[in-house]
Short mmCIF file of C-alpha atoms and ligand atoms in Angstrom, two decimals:
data_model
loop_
_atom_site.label_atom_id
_atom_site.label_comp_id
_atom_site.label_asym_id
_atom_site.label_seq_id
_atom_site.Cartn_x
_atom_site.Cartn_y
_atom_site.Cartn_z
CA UNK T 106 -12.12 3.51 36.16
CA UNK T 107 -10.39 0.57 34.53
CA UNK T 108 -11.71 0.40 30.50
CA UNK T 109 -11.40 -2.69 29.72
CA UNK T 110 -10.97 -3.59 25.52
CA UNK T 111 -12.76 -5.83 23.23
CA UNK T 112 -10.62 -8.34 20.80
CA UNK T 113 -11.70 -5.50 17.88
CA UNK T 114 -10.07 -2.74 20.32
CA UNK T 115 -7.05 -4.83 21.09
CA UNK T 116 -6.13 -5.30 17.63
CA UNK T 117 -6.78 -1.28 16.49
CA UNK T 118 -4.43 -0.16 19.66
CA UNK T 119 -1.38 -3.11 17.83
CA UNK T 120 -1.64 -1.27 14.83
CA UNK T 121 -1.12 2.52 17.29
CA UNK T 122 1.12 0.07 19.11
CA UNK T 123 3.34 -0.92 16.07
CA UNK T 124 3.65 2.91 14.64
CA UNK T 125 5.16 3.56 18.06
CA UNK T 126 7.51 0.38 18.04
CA UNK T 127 8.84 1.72 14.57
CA UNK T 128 9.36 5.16 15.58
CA UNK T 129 11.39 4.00 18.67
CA UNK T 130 13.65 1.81 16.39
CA UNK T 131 14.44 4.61 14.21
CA UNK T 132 14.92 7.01 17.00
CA UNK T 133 17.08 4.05 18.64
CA UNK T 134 19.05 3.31 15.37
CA UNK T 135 19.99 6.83 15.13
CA UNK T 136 21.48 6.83 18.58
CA UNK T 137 25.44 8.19 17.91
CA UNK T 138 27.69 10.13 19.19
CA UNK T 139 27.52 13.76 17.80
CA UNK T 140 23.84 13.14 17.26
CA UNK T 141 21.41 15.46 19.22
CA UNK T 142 18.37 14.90 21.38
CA UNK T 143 16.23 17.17 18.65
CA UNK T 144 17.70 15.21 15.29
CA UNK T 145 16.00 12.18 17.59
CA UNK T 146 13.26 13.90 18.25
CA UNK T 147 12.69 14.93 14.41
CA UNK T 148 13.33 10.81 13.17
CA UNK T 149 10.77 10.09 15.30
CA UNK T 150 8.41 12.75 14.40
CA UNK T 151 8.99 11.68 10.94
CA UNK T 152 7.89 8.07 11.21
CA UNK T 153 5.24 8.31 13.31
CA UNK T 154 3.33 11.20 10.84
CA UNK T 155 4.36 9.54 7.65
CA UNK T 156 2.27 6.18 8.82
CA UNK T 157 -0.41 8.88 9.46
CA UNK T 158 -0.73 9.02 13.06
CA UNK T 159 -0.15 11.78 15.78
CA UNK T 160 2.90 12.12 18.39
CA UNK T 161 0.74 11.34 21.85
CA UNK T 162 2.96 13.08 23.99
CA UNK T 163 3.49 16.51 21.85
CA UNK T 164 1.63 19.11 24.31
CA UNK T 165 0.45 16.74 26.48
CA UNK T 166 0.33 18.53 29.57
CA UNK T 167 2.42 20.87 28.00
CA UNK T 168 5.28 18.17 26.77
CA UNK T 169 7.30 20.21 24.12
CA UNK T 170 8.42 17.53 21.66
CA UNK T 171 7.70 14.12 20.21
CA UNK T 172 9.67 12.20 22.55
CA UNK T 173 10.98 12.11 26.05
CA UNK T 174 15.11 11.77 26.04
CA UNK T 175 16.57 11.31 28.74
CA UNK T 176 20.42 10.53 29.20
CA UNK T 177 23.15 8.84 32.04
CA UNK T 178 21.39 10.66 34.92
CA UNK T 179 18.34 12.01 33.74
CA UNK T 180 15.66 9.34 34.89
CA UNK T 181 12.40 10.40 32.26
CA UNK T 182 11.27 13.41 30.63
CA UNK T 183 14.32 14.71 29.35
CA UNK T 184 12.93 17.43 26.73
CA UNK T 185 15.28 17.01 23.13
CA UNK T 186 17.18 19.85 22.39
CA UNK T 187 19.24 20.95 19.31
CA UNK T 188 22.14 22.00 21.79
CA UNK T 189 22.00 18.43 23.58
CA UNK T 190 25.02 16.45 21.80
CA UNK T 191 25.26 12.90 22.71
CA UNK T 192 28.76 11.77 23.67
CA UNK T 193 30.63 8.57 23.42
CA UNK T 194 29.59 6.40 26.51
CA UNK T 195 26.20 7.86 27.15
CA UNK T 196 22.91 5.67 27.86
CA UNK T 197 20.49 7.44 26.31
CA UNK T 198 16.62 6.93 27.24
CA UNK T 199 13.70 7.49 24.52
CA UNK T 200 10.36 7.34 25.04
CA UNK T 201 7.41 8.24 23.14
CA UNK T 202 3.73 7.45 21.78
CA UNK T 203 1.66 7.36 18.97
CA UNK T 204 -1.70 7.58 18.48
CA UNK T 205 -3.34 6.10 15.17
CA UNK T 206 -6.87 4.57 15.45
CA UNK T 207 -8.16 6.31 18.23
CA UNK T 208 -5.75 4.60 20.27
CA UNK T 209 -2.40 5.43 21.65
CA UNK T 210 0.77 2.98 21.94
CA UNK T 211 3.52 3.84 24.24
CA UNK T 212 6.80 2.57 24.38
CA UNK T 213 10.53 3.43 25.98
CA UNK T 214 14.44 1.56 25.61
CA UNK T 215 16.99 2.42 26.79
CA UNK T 216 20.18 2.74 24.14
CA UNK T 217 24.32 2.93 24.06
CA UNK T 218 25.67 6.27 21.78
CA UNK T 219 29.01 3.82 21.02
CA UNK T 220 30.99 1.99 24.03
CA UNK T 221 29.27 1.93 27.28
CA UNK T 222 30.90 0.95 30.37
CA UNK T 223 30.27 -2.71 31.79
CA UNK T 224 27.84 -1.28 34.99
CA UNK T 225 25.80 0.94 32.16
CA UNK T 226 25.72 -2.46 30.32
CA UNK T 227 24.21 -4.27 33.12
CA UNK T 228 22.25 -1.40 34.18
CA UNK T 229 20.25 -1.38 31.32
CA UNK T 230 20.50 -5.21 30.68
CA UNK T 231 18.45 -5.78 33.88
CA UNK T 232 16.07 -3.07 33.25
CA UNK T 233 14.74 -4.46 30.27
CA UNK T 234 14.89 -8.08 32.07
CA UNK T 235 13.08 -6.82 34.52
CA UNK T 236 10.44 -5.28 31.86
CA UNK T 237 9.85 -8.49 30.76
CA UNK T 238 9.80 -10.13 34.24
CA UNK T 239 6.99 -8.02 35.09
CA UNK T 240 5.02 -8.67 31.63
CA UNK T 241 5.57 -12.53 32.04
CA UNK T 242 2.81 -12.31 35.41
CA UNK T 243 0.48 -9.88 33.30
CA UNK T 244 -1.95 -12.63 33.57
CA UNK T 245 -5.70 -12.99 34.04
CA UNK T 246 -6.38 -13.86 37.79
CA UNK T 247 -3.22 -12.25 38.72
CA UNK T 248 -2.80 -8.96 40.69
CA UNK T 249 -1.37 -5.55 39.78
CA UNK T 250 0.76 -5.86 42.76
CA UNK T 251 2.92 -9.48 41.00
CA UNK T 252 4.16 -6.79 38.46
CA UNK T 253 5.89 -4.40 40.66
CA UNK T 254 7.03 -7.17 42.92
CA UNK T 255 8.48 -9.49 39.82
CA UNK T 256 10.38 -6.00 38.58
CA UNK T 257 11.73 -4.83 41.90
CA UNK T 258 12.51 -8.40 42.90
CA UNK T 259 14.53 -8.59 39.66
CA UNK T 260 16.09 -5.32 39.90
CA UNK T 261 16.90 -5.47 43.57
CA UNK T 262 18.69 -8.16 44.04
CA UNK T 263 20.61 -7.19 41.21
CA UNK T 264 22.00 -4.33 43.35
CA UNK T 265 19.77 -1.48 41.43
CA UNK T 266 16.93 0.83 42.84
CA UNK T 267 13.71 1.30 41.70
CA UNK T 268 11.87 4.97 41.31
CA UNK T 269 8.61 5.02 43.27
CA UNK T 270 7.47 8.13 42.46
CA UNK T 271 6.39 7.43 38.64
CA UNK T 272 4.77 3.95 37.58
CA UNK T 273 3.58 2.43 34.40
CA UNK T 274 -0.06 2.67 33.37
CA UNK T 275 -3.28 1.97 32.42
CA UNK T 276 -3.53 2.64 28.27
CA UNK T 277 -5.76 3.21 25.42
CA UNK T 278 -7.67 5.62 23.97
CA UNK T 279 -6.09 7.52 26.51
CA UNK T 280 -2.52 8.53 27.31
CA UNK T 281 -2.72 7.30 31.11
CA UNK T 282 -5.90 5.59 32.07
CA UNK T 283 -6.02 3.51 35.29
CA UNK T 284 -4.74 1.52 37.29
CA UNK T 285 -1.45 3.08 38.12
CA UNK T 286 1.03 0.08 37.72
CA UNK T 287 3.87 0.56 40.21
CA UNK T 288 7.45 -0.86 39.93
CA UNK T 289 7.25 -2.22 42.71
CA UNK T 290 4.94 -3.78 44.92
CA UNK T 291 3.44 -7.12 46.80
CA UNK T 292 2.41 -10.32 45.03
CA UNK T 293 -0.99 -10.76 45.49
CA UNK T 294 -1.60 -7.57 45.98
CA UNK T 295 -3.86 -4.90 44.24
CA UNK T 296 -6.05 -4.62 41.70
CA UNK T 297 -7.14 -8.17 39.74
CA UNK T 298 -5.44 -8.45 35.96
CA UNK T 299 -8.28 -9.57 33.50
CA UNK T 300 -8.66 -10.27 29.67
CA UNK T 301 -8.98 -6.63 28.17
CA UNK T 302 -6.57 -4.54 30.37
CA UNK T 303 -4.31 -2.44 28.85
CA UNK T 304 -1.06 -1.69 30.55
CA UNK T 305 2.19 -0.05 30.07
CA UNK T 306 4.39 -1.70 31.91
CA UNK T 307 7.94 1.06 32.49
CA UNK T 308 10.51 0.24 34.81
CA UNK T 309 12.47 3.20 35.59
CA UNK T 310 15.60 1.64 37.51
CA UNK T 311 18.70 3.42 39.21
CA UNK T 312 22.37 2.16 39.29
CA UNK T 313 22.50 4.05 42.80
CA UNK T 314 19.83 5.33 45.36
CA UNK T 315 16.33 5.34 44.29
CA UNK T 316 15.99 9.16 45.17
CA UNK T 317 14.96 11.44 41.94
CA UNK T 318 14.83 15.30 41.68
CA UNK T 319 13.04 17.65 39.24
CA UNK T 320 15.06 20.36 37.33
CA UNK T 321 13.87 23.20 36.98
CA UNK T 322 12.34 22.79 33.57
CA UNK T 323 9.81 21.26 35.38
CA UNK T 324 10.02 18.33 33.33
CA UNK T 325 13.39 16.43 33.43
CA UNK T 326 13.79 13.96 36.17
CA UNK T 327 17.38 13.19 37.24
CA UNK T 328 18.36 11.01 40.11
CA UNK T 329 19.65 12.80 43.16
CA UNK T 330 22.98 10.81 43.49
CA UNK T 331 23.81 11.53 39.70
CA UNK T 332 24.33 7.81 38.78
CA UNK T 333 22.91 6.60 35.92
CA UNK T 334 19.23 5.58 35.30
CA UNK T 335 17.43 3.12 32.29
CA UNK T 336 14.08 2.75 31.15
CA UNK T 337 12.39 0.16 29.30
CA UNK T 338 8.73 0.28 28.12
CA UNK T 339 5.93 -1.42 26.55
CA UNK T 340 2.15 -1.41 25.82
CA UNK T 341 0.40 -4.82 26.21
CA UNK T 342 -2.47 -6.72 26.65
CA UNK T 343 -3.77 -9.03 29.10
CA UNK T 344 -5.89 -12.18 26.93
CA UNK T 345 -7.67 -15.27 28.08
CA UNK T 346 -4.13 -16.39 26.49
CA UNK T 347 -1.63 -14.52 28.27
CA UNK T 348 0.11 -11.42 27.89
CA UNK T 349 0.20 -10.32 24.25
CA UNK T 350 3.27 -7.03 23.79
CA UNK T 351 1.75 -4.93 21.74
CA UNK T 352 4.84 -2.42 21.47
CA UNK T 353 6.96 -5.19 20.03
CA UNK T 354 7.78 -5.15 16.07
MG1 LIG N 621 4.22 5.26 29.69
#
């Protein structure tokens, strides 16, 4: 069931929305070498409880931390770590929630620990293109299926891969609510966009084959090749007006 929001709703979930943004900039800003996944984990921790709201994904479903990092390989759900050092030349993948209101925000980027080399650049250049080519048709009258196609359209003919097996989402007072909002997809296809949807909107995108694997944490999802993998996320809303990012500061 689709739950769609009222203009009241809309503008709680920004303020969820914006505690999340924060906490990914200061978890983003800390990104260096020698840093670990769990110091990370802690910044972000720190922001998002000091605006008094909850980390969404801490035990959800079990999740062991505030956020999900995730580095060169590792796809999504990397779980922070205090022995995970980040080296020179890694792309390192954060993603996390807040919820303040009632209402949840959730929001991923993809960031360089120092030098990165030119295809990690582009790698996770066109990812968060391609986030934004898929919010751009996040309009009323439109279908769920001009996302996915407007991502993987991007992303493809770029050279990269996109991961089918984990899509972006319906949001709100909920974690995931529906519709499911795959990466890729038909134009015209699926489920009609209309004022009051919700949506995060993730690419997940692979410099090689589009084939993941799950470690045997149960949570960490690496590609199968080993090439690299980016994410880029954010929460939005669909209005008589357009698309309105709710994730973005
Ligand atoms: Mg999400």
């Amino acid at each position: 069931m689709i739950v769609l929001k009222t203009g009241r709703e809309i503008s709680l979930m920004r303020e969820a929305c914006l505690i999340a943004a924060g906490a990914l900039k200061a978890a983003g800003d800390a990104v260096e070498p020698g840093v670990t996944t769990a110091q990370l984990d802690q910044i972000a921790g720190d922001f998002i409880r000091k605006q008094g709201a909850q980390p969404a994904f801490l035990n959800y479903n079990g999740f062991p931390a505030v956020a999900c990092i995730s580095i060169n390989d590792e796809v999504i759900h990397g779980i922070p770590s205090k022995s995970r050092v980040i080296a020179k030349g890694d792309l390192v993948s954060i993603d996390l929630g807040a919820e303040f209101n009632g209402y949840i925000g959730d929001n991923a980027a993809t960031f360089a620990a120092g030098e990165i080399s030119p295809e990690a650049q582009r790698l996770s250049d066109t990812t968060r293109e391609s986030l934004y080519q898929g919010i751009k048709v996040c309009v009323a009258g439109g279908r769920i299926g001009d996302i996915g196609a407007a991502i993987s359209n991007y992303c493809e003919s770029r050279g990269f891969s996109v991961v089918k097996e984990y899509t972006g989402h319906g949001i709100g007072s909920k974690l995931h609510e529906d519709p499911s909002v795959p990466n890729f997809g038909k134009a015209g296809r699926g489920t009609r966009l209309l004022p009051g949807m919700t949506l995060a909107i993730e690419p997940m995108i692979n410099q090689g084959s589009a084939a993941i694997r799950l470690m045997p944490d149960g949570w960490t999802v690496k590609t199968l090749d080993g090439k690299l993998s980016a994410h880029f996320e954010h929460t939005i809303a669909i209005t008589a007006d357009g698309p309105l990012i709710l994730t973005q500061l």
